[in-house]
mmCIF file of C-alpha atoms in Angstrom:
data_model
loop_
_atom_site.group_PDB
_atom_site.id
_atom_site.type_symbol
_atom_site.label_atom_id
_atom_site.label_comp_id
_atom_site.label_asym_id
_atom_site.label_seq_id
_atom_site.Cartn_x
_atom_site.Cartn_y
_atom_site.Cartn_z
ATOM 1 C CA UNK A 1 34.901 -17.815 127.711
ATOM 2 C CA UNK A 2 32.510 -15.306 128.536
ATOM 3 C CA UNK A 3 34.942 -12.444 127.915
ATOM 4 C CA UNK A 4 35.434 -13.811 124.416
ATOM 5 C CA UNK A 5 31.322 -14.024 123.979
ATOM 6 C CA UNK A 6 30.834 -10.440 125.352
ATOM 7 C CA UNK A 7 33.427 -9.024 123.080
ATOM 8 C CA UNK A 8 31.815 -10.750 120.148
ATOM 9 C CA UNK A 9 28.376 -9.674 120.938
ATOM 10 C CA UNK A 10 29.684 -6.168 121.073
ATOM 11 C CA UNK A 11 31.367 -6.624 117.769
ATOM 12 C CA UNK A 12 28.275 -7.450 116.314
ATOM 13 C CA UNK A 13 26.491 -4.533 117.604
ATOM 14 C CA UNK A 14 28.826 -2.124 116.451
ATOM 15 C CA UNK A 15 28.695 -3.634 112.743
ATOM 16 C CA UNK A 16 24.670 -3.774 112.813
ATOM 17 C CA UNK A 17 24.342 -0.368 113.936
ATOM 18 C CA UNK A 18 26.347 1.301 111.031
ATOM 19 C CA UNK A 19 24.429 2.396 108.056
ATOM 20 C CA UNK A 20 25.435 0.786 105.063
ATOM 21 C CA UNK A 21 24.840 3.971 102.829
ATOM 22 C CA UNK A 22 27.102 3.471 99.973
ATOM 23 C CA UNK A 23 25.559 0.019 99.345
ATOM 24 C CA UNK A 24 22.075 1.239 99.404
ATOM 25 C CA UNK A 25 23.273 3.992 96.858
ATOM 26 C CA UNK A 26 24.354 1.542 94.723
ATOM 27 C CA UNK A 27 21.609 -1.051 95.161
ATOM 28 C CA UNK A 28 19.248 2.175 93.911
ATOM 29 C CA UNK A 29 21.274 3.448 91.933
ATOM 30 C CA UNK A 30 19.272 2.455 88.535
ATOM 31 C CA UNK A 31 16.056 4.511 90.128
ATOM 32 C CA UNK A 32 18.062 7.516 89.439
ATOM 33 C CA UNK A 33 18.943 6.413 86.124
ATOM 34 C CA UNK A 34 15.073 5.591 85.319
ATOM 35 C CA UNK A 35 14.222 9.009 86.623
ATOM 36 C CA UNK A 36 16.438 10.692 84.186
ATOM 37 C CA UNK A 37 15.320 8.607 81.426
ATOM 38 C CA UNK A 38 11.806 9.288 82.113
ATOM 39 C CA UNK A 39 12.013 12.768 82.086
ATOM 40 C CA UNK A 40 14.015 13.158 78.769
ATOM 41 C CA UNK A 41 11.410 10.982 77.157
ATOM 42 C CA UNK A 42 8.501 12.614 78.738
ATOM 43 C CA UNK A 43 10.239 16.243 77.738
ATOM 44 C CA UNK A 44 10.023 17.941 80.964
ATOM 45 C CA UNK A 45 13.385 19.858 80.204
ATOM 46 C CA UNK A 46 12.002 20.871 76.825
ATOM 47 C CA UNK A 47 8.649 21.628 78.431
ATOM 48 C CA UNK A 48 10.276 24.193 80.796
ATOM 49 C CA UNK A 49 12.765 25.549 78.314
ATOM 50 C CA UNK A 50 10.017 26.503 75.891
ATOM 51 C CA UNK A 51 8.190 28.013 78.596
ATOM 52 C CA UNK A 52 10.660 30.361 79.364
ATOM 53 C CA UNK A 53 8.984 30.981 83.084
ATOM 54 C CA UNK A 54 8.720 28.459 85.941
ATOM 55 C CA UNK A 55 6.096 26.174 85.520
ATOM 56 C CA UNK A 56 3.309 24.575 88.064
ATOM 57 C CA UNK A 57 3.347 20.639 88.170
ATOM 58 C CA UNK A 58 -0.333 21.032 86.547
ATOM 59 C CA UNK A 59 0.835 22.852 83.862
ATOM 60 C CA UNK A 60 3.595 20.521 83.216
ATOM 61 C CA UNK A 61 1.635 17.625 83.568
ATOM 62 C CA UNK A 62 -1.146 19.018 80.998
ATOM 63 C CA UNK A 63 2.145 19.534 78.540
ATOM 64 C CA UNK A 64 3.722 16.199 78.639
ATOM 65 C CA UNK A 65 0.385 14.591 78.807
ATOM 66 C CA UNK A 66 1.056 12.334 81.968
ATOM 67 C CA UNK A 67 -1.010 12.204 85.321
ATOM 68 C CA UNK A 68 -0.752 14.921 88.034
ATOM 69 C CA UNK A 69 -0.008 12.514 90.755
ATOM 70 C CA UNK A 70 3.067 10.990 88.588
ATOM 71 C CA UNK A 71 4.234 14.342 87.422
ATOM 72 C CA UNK A 72 4.225 15.405 90.643
ATOM 73 C CA UNK A 73 6.251 13.017 91.958
ATOM 74 C CA UNK A 74 8.791 13.009 89.223
ATOM 75 C CA UNK A 75 9.403 16.834 89.703
ATOM 76 C CA UNK A 76 10.077 16.429 93.475
ATOM 77 C CA UNK A 77 12.575 13.435 92.523
ATOM 78 C CA UNK A 78 14.261 15.758 89.853
ATOM 79 C CA UNK A 79 14.398 18.396 92.298
ATOM 80 C CA UNK A 80 15.703 16.017 94.427
ATOM 81 C CA UNK A 81 18.830 15.423 92.155
ATOM 82 C CA UNK A 82 19.152 18.891 91.453
ATOM 83 C CA UNK A 83 18.052 18.646 88.169
ATOM 84 C CA UNK A 84 14.641 21.398 88.567
ATOM 85 C CA UNK A 85 14.787 24.551 90.973
ATOM 86 C CA UNK A 86 11.917 25.173 92.754
ATOM 87 C CA UNK A 87 10.149 28.241 93.306
ATOM 88 C CA UNK A 88 7.192 29.552 95.814
ATOM 89 C CA UNK A 89 4.426 31.401 94.125
ATOM 90 C CA UNK A 90 1.382 32.457 96.833
ATOM 91 C CA UNK A 91 1.749 29.133 98.284
ATOM 92 C CA UNK A 92 2.193 26.833 94.826
ATOM 93 C CA UNK A 93 5.404 25.476 93.967
ATOM 94 C CA UNK A 94 6.860 26.133 90.402
ATOM 95 C CA UNK A 95 9.587 24.392 88.579
ATOM 96 C CA UNK A 96 12.179 25.684 86.369
ATOM 97 C CA UNK A 97 15.607 24.080 84.873
ATOM 98 C CA UNK A 98 18.888 23.910 86.459
ATOM 99 C CA UNK A 99 21.599 25.126 84.583
ATOM 100 C CA UNK A 100 23.095 22.068 83.983
ATOM 101 C CA UNK A 101 19.677 20.327 82.944
ATOM 102 C CA UNK A 102 18.960 23.143 80.617
ATOM 103 C CA UNK A 103 22.607 22.512 78.351
ATOM 104 C CA UNK A 104 22.758 18.796 78.609
ATOM 105 C CA UNK A 105 19.237 17.362 79.223
ATOM 106 C CA UNK A 106 16.805 19.625 76.468
ATOM 107 C CA UNK A 107 16.735 18.565 72.638
ATOM 108 C CA UNK A 108 18.055 21.688 71.279
ATOM 109 C CA UNK A 109 21.206 22.316 73.330
ATOM 110 C CA UNK A 110 23.910 21.600 71.382
ATOM 111 C CA UNK A 111 25.565 19.867 73.859
ATOM 112 C CA UNK A 112 22.506 18.129 74.316
ATOM 113 C CA UNK A 113 22.995 14.154 75.943
ATOM 114 C CA UNK A 114 19.346 13.619 74.905
ATOM 115 C CA UNK A 115 19.760 10.714 72.102
ATOM 116 C CA UNK A 116 22.705 9.239 74.501
ATOM 117 C CA UNK A 117 20.108 8.875 77.276
ATOM 118 C CA UNK A 118 17.401 7.368 74.762
ATOM 119 C CA UNK A 119 20.023 4.977 73.628
ATOM 120 C CA UNK A 120 20.941 4.022 77.698
ATOM 121 C CA UNK A 121 16.986 3.863 78.338
ATOM 122 C CA UNK A 122 15.927 1.834 75.633
ATOM 123 C CA UNK A 123 19.092 -0.550 74.506
ATOM 124 C CA UNK A 124 21.716 -0.512 77.473
ATOM 125 C CA UNK A 125 19.336 -0.802 80.053
ATOM 126 C CA UNK A 126 17.393 -3.808 78.444
ATOM 127 C CA UNK A 127 20.932 -5.385 77.777
ATOM 128 C CA UNK A 128 21.765 -5.349 80.936
ATOM 129 C CA UNK A 129 19.308 -6.895 82.764
ATOM 130 C CA UNK A 130 21.159 -10.068 81.323
ATOM 131 C CA UNK A 131 24.494 -8.950 82.784
ATOM 132 C CA UNK A 132 24.399 -12.004 84.834
ATOM 133 C CA UNK A 133 24.408 -14.070 82.326
ATOM 134 C CA UNK A 134 26.577 -12.496 80.466
ATOM 135 C CA UNK A 135 29.190 -12.902 83.111
ATOM 136 C CA UNK A 136 28.516 -16.841 83.191
ATOM 137 C CA UNK A 137 28.444 -17.328 79.637
ATOM 138 C CA UNK A 138 31.355 -14.633 78.579
ATOM 139 C CA UNK A 139 29.192 -13.549 75.597
ATOM 140 C CA UNK A 140 27.040 -10.718 74.070
ATOM 141 C CA UNK A 141 23.372 -10.944 75.345
ATOM 142 C CA UNK A 142 21.808 -9.779 71.765
ATOM 143 C CA UNK A 143 19.399 -12.920 71.456
ATOM 144 C CA UNK A 144 17.957 -12.498 74.802
ATOM 145 C CA UNK A 145 17.444 -8.842 74.869
ATOM 146 C CA UNK A 146 16.462 -8.454 71.298
ATOM 147 C CA UNK A 147 15.753 -11.465 69.722
ATOM 148 C CA UNK A 148 18.256 -11.017 66.984
ATOM 149 C CA UNK A 149 21.568 -13.262 66.203
ATOM 150 C CA UNK A 150 24.977 -11.746 66.830
ATOM 151 C CA UNK A 151 27.447 -13.538 65.131
ATOM 152 C CA UNK A 152 27.410 -10.351 62.677
ATOM 153 C CA UNK A 153 28.196 -7.756 66.027
ATOM 154 C CA UNK A 154 27.069 -4.711 63.649
ATOM 155 C CA UNK A 155 24.470 -6.585 62.089
ATOM 156 C CA UNK A 156 22.753 -6.757 65.473
ATOM 157 C CA UNK A 157 23.644 -3.471 66.468
ATOM 158 C CA UNK A 158 22.232 -1.546 63.566
ATOM 159 C CA UNK A 159 19.106 -4.347 63.693
ATOM 160 C CA UNK A 160 17.089 -2.056 62.273
ATOM 161 C CA UNK A 161 17.156 1.622 60.981
ATOM 162 C CA UNK A 162 15.685 3.095 64.038
ATOM 163 C CA UNK A 163 18.339 1.608 66.094
ATOM 164 C CA UNK A 164 20.963 2.489 64.013
ATOM 165 C CA UNK A 165 19.637 6.223 63.952
ATOM 166 C CA UNK A 166 19.606 6.132 68.180
ATOM 167 C CA UNK A 167 23.371 4.858 68.280
ATOM 168 C CA UNK A 168 24.413 7.506 65.610
ATOM 169 C CA UNK A 169 22.950 10.211 67.624
ATOM 170 C CA UNK A 170 24.531 8.640 70.431
ATOM 171 C CA UNK A 171 28.035 9.003 69.397
ATOM 172 C CA UNK A 172 26.793 12.497 68.101
ATOM 173 C CA UNK A 173 26.168 13.309 71.727
ATOM 174 C CA UNK A 174 29.647 12.137 73.544
ATOM 175 C CA UNK A 175 32.258 13.795 70.566
ATOM 176 C CA UNK A 176 30.075 16.823 71.036
ATOM 177 C CA UNK A 177 31.432 16.848 74.976
ATOM 178 C CA UNK A 178 34.399 14.851 74.790
ATOM 179 C CA UNK A 179 35.296 15.248 70.751
ATOM 180 C CA UNK A 180 37.884 18.164 71.460
ATOM 181 C CA UNK A 181 39.474 16.662 74.302
ATOM 182 C CA UNK A 182 40.906 13.753 72.448
ATOM 183 C CA UNK A 183 41.835 15.252 69.055
ATOM 184 C CA UNK A 184 43.870 17.562 71.256
ATOM 185 C CA UNK A 185 45.487 15.335 73.526
ATOM 186 C CA UNK A 186 48.410 15.410 70.816
ATOM 187 C CA UNK A 187 49.360 17.860 68.490
ATOM 188 C CA UNK A 188 47.794 16.131 65.066
ATOM 189 C CA UNK A 189 48.609 19.744 62.966
ATOM 190 C CA UNK A 190 51.430 17.768 61.098
ATOM 191 C CA UNK A 191 49.054 15.390 59.796
ATOM 192 C CA UNK A 192 47.110 16.635 56.706
ATOM 193 C CA UNK A 193 45.004 13.747 55.394
ATOM 194 C CA UNK A 194 43.022 11.600 58.286
ATOM 195 C CA UNK A 195 40.842 8.927 57.564
ATOM 196 C CA UNK A 196 38.102 8.221 60.702
ATOM 197 C CA UNK A 197 37.552 4.598 60.576
ATOM 198 C CA UNK A 198 34.064 4.199 61.913
ATOM 199 C CA UNK A 199 33.183 7.808 62.011
ATOM 200 C CA UNK A 200 29.731 7.092 62.008
ATOM 201 C CA UNK A 201 27.955 10.581 62.256
ATOM 202 C CA UNK A 202 31.054 12.502 61.624
ATOM 203 C CA UNK A 203 30.941 14.394 65.089
ATOM 204 C CA UNK A 204 34.360 13.849 65.563
ATOM 205 C CA UNK A 205 35.356 14.341 61.979
ATOM 206 C CA UNK A 206 34.150 17.757 62.917
ATOM 207 C CA UNK A 207 36.079 18.435 65.960
ATOM 208 C CA UNK A 208 39.038 17.442 63.945
ATOM 209 C CA UNK A 209 38.483 20.288 61.016
ATOM 210 C CA UNK A 210 37.602 22.665 63.663
ATOM 211 C CA UNK A 211 40.852 22.058 65.556
ATOM 212 C CA UNK A 212 43.319 21.578 62.376
ATOM 213 C CA UNK A 213 42.273 23.980 59.827
ATOM 214 C CA UNK A 214 44.496 22.462 57.261
ATOM 215 C CA UNK A 215 43.661 18.790 57.395
ATOM 216 C CA UNK A 216 40.988 16.682 55.201
ATOM 217 C CA UNK A 217 39.006 13.817 56.800
ATOM 218 C CA UNK A 218 37.822 10.800 55.252
ATOM 219 C CA UNK A 219 34.803 9.042 56.911
ATOM 220 C CA UNK A 220 35.043 5.484 56.258
ATOM 221 C CA UNK A 221 32.135 3.384 57.673
ATOM 222 C CA UNK A 222 29.191 1.010 56.448
ATOM 223 C CA UNK A 223 27.441 2.257 53.124
ATOM 224 C CA UNK A 224 23.970 2.691 55.295
ATOM 225 C CA UNK A 225 25.859 4.699 57.784
ATOM 226 C CA UNK A 226 27.475 6.792 55.228
ATOM 227 C CA UNK A 227 24.163 7.384 53.541
ATOM 228 C CA UNK A 228 22.901 8.391 56.785
ATOM 229 C CA UNK A 229 25.320 10.483 57.931
ATOM 230 C CA UNK A 230 25.164 12.241 54.649
ATOM 231 C CA UNK A 231 21.556 12.713 55.020
ATOM 232 C CA UNK A 232 21.195 13.963 58.869
ATOM 233 C CA UNK A 233 24.947 14.767 60.354
ATOM 234 C CA UNK A 234 27.261 16.607 57.698
ATOM 235 C CA UNK A 235 26.116 19.585 55.687
ATOM 236 C CA UNK A 236 27.543 20.694 52.552
ATOM 237 C CA UNK A 237 29.249 23.464 54.698
ATOM 238 C CA UNK A 238 31.320 20.527 56.250
ATOM 239 C CA UNK A 239 33.807 20.982 52.648
ATOM 240 C CA UNK A 240 36.966 19.575 54.235
ATOM 241 C CA UNK A 241 35.074 15.965 55.479
ATOM 242 C CA UNK A 242 34.370 13.031 52.685
ATOM 243 C CA UNK A 243 33.229 9.668 52.996
ATOM 244 C CA UNK A 244 34.326 6.484 51.943
ATOM 245 C CA UNK A 245 32.190 3.459 52.236
ATOM 246 C CA UNK A 246 32.989 0.310 53.073
ATOM 247 C CA UNK A 247 33.901 -2.954 55.856
ATOM 248 C CA UNK A 248 37.103 -2.023 57.616
ATOM 249 C CA UNK A 249 37.836 -5.932 58.260
ATOM 250 C CA UNK A 250 37.475 -6.358 54.560
ATOM 251 C CA UNK A 251 37.806 -3.430 52.015
ATOM 252 C CA UNK A 252 40.633 -1.334 50.939
ATOM 253 C CA UNK A 253 41.194 0.938 53.394
ATOM 254 C CA UNK A 254 42.105 4.833 51.884
ATOM 255 C CA UNK A 255 45.500 5.812 51.889
ATOM 256 C CA UNK A 256 46.279 8.552 54.971
ATOM 257 C CA UNK A 257 48.830 10.301 57.185
ATOM 258 C CA UNK A 258 46.541 9.590 60.405
ATOM 259 C CA UNK A 259 44.097 7.201 61.073
ATOM 260 C CA UNK A 260 41.839 7.628 64.252
ATOM 261 C CA UNK A 261 39.871 4.647 65.837
ATOM 262 C CA UNK A 262 37.217 6.138 68.184
ATOM 263 C CA UNK A 263 35.658 3.620 70.141
ATOM 264 C CA UNK A 264 36.184 1.166 67.639
ATOM 265 C CA UNK A 265 38.956 -1.322 69.123
ATOM 266 C CA UNK A 266 36.854 -1.919 72.363
ATOM 267 C CA UNK A 267 34.168 -3.419 70.472
ATOM 268 C CA UNK A 268 36.492 -6.544 69.240
ATOM 269 C CA UNK A 269 38.915 -9.390 70.711
ATOM 270 C CA UNK A 270 42.727 -8.953 70.503
ATOM 271 C CA UNK A 271 42.986 -11.254 67.421
ATOM 272 C CA UNK A 272 40.398 -8.629 65.692
ATOM 273 C CA UNK A 273 42.103 -5.851 66.960
ATOM 274 C CA UNK A 274 45.476 -6.714 65.781
ATOM 275 C CA UNK A 275 44.147 -7.860 62.169
ATOM 276 C CA UNK A 276 42.569 -4.696 62.276
ATOM 277 C CA UNK A 277 45.409 -2.474 63.083
ATOM 278 C CA UNK A 278 47.369 -4.478 60.441
ATOM 279 C CA UNK A 279 45.536 -3.061 57.939
ATOM 280 C CA UNK A 280 45.686 0.318 59.242
ATOM 281 C CA UNK A 281 49.553 -0.058 59.329
ATOM 282 C CA UNK A 282 49.755 -1.450 55.432
ATOM 283 C CA UNK A 283 47.652 1.353 54.429
ATOM 284 C CA UNK A 284 49.077 4.448 56.633
ATOM 285 C CA UNK A 285 51.813 6.460 54.840
ATOM 286 C CA UNK A 286 55.625 6.195 56.224
ATOM 287 C CA UNK A 287 55.719 8.476 59.086
ATOM 288 C CA UNK A 288 52.019 8.515 59.916
ATOM 289 C CA UNK A 289 49.927 7.356 62.835
ATOM 290 C CA UNK A 290 47.788 5.916 64.308
ATOM 291 C CA UNK A 291 45.212 7.369 66.899
ATOM 292 C CA UNK A 292 43.258 5.304 69.448
ATOM 293 C CA UNK A 293 40.478 6.883 71.639
ATOM 294 C CA UNK A 294 39.310 4.796 74.408
ATOM 295 C CA UNK A 295 38.379 4.780 77.981
ATOM 296 C CA UNK A 296 41.761 3.521 79.435
ATOM 297 C CA UNK A 297 41.997 1.533 82.413
ATOM 298 C CA UNK A 298 44.409 2.046 85.077
ATOM 299 C CA UNK A 299 47.361 -0.503 84.974
ATOM 300 C CA UNK A 300 46.949 -1.678 88.538
ATOM 301 C CA UNK A 301 43.138 -2.529 88.031
ATOM 302 C CA UNK A 302 41.849 0.698 90.539
ATOM 303 C CA UNK A 303 39.510 2.613 88.392
ATOM 304 C CA UNK A 304 38.367 4.589 86.777
ATOM 305 C CA UNK A 305 35.270 3.094 87.942
ATOM 306 C CA UNK A 306 33.721 4.576 84.393
ATOM 307 C CA UNK A 307 35.612 2.779 82.514
ATOM 308 C CA UNK A 308 35.192 -0.855 84.450
ATOM 309 C CA UNK A 309 31.449 -0.483 84.376
ATOM 310 C CA UNK A 310 32.132 0.472 80.362
ATOM 311 C CA UNK A 311 34.151 -2.668 80.089
ATOM 312 C CA UNK A 312 31.072 -4.366 81.683
ATOM 313 C CA UNK A 313 29.072 -3.188 79.368
ATOM 314 C CA UNK A 314 31.235 -4.241 75.858
ATOM 315 C CA UNK A 315 30.620 -7.875 77.281
ATOM 316 C CA UNK A 316 27.465 -7.412 77.675
ATOM 317 C CA UNK A 317 27.080 -5.723 73.964
ATOM 318 C CA UNK A 318 29.908 -6.565 71.967
ATOM 319 C CA UNK A 319 33.039 -8.850 71.653
ATOM 320 C CA UNK A 320 35.597 -6.382 73.303
ATOM 321 C CA UNK A 321 36.202 -5.049 76.631
ATOM 322 C CA UNK A 322 38.150 -1.687 77.844
ATOM 323 C CA UNK A 323 41.842 -2.198 78.259
ATOM 324 C CA UNK A 324 44.860 -0.603 79.809
ATOM 325 C CA UNK A 325 46.921 1.674 77.877
ATOM 326 C CA UNK A 326 49.935 -0.548 77.668
ATOM 327 C CA UNK A 327 47.535 -3.357 76.200
ATOM 328 C CA UNK A 328 46.525 -0.908 73.173
ATOM 329 C CA UNK A 329 50.465 -0.614 73.322
ATOM 330 C CA UNK A 330 51.302 -3.876 72.463
ATOM 331 C CA UNK A 331 47.906 -4.292 69.737
ATOM 332 C CA UNK A 332 49.932 -1.448 68.376
ATOM 333 C CA UNK A 333 53.262 -3.083 68.868
ATOM 334 C CA UNK A 334 51.955 -6.386 67.382
ATOM 335 C CA UNK A 335 50.479 -4.430 64.456
ATOM 336 C CA UNK A 336 53.911 -2.580 63.672
ATOM 337 C CA UNK A 337 53.457 0.570 64.932
ATOM 338 C CA UNK A 338 56.313 1.915 66.999
ATOM 339 C CA UNK A 339 56.785 5.119 69.744
ATOM 340 C CA UNK A 340 53.434 4.510 71.197
ATOM 341 C CA UNK A 341 52.222 7.568 73.754
ATOM 342 C CA UNK A 342 49.223 7.998 75.498
ATOM 343 C CA UNK A 343 47.755 10.947 77.079
ATOM 344 C CA UNK A 344 44.540 11.128 79.697
ATOM 345 C CA UNK A 345 41.989 13.865 78.930
ATOM 346 C CA UNK A 346 40.326 13.765 82.377
ATOM 347 C CA UNK A 347 37.217 13.094 80.958
ATOM 348 C CA UNK A 348 35.536 9.990 79.464
ATOM 349 C CA UNK A 349 38.040 8.944 76.306
ATOM 350 C CA UNK A 350 41.206 9.251 76.238
ATOM 351 C CA UNK A 351 44.009 8.801 73.452
ATOM 352 C CA UNK A 352 46.904 6.990 72.201
ATOM 353 C CA UNK A 353 48.982 7.342 69.457
ATOM 354 C CA UNK A 354 50.912 4.787 67.656
ATOM 355 C CA UNK A 355 53.467 5.778 64.836
ATOM 356 C CA UNK A 356 54.661 4.224 61.584
ATOM 357 C CA UNK A 357 58.530 4.806 60.926
ATOM 358 C CA UNK A 358 60.082 6.666 57.749
#
């Protein structure tokens, strides 16, 4: 008996002596997110870019109109996160952007994630305050987070012109980073007439016309999205991109060789997905296809972590979920498509292709 007690005591000591590094990192992960969010919102990286030289904390605090003490702490944290470099100058500490911060965190960079960060900070972060409620109730949390009814999902998502613009900028940022990989995961050159359903800002359409010079792309989206895209995102120089206004659950779809649904199906229930894909199948030319662009989950449930977290976000914000390639294939098959294939890109978003027989 004494031996068992002693062994138990020793085992307890071993457990107590362990340092829960991973758990602590997870607990404090939001601190990192908000540090990045605040730095972008204040314009720290933009100030350093425009200065074209390292700046002191005093210079940065004045430029971003923030307290010196707060700015010093923020700059120290950004240095620890390897987003800023430090330089010694006669006993003073000066700061400059790392290359990664310059490319992805400054507003003027072609690959800027600034707008995606703004959406994460001001919309997703607020929604996730109600994650526990979303899990308990099994539904999105727009009403609690923003005081809007989510019966019409996109009425809630686009609850103001400002919110719609933020979302469109988010999509633009994502496809500037990941778009080329998903449109070249399969050889889409045989498809000359492409329809991008829910094409939003047109960023993915531009990736298509760049990768496949002989194709034309029609962006099908809600009227107010089309108007905003024409005004702010797609220029007259994009001559092979056209627009078609409508609701893809209600209105006739343009005939095309290929339909792209990028980050569309993950918003909806299986029933809604089959309904939409059936409409696509009916409009699709014989021999045509549909390309789904989504963050694919592994079949065994082991990951990727990003897709697993995105699936929680779909619970908080939409009616849908992230799915496996097999689950998307089942949805495509239920709508009539055959010969389903999938490709992992190694980045956030992957590709699934289904064909309509000739």
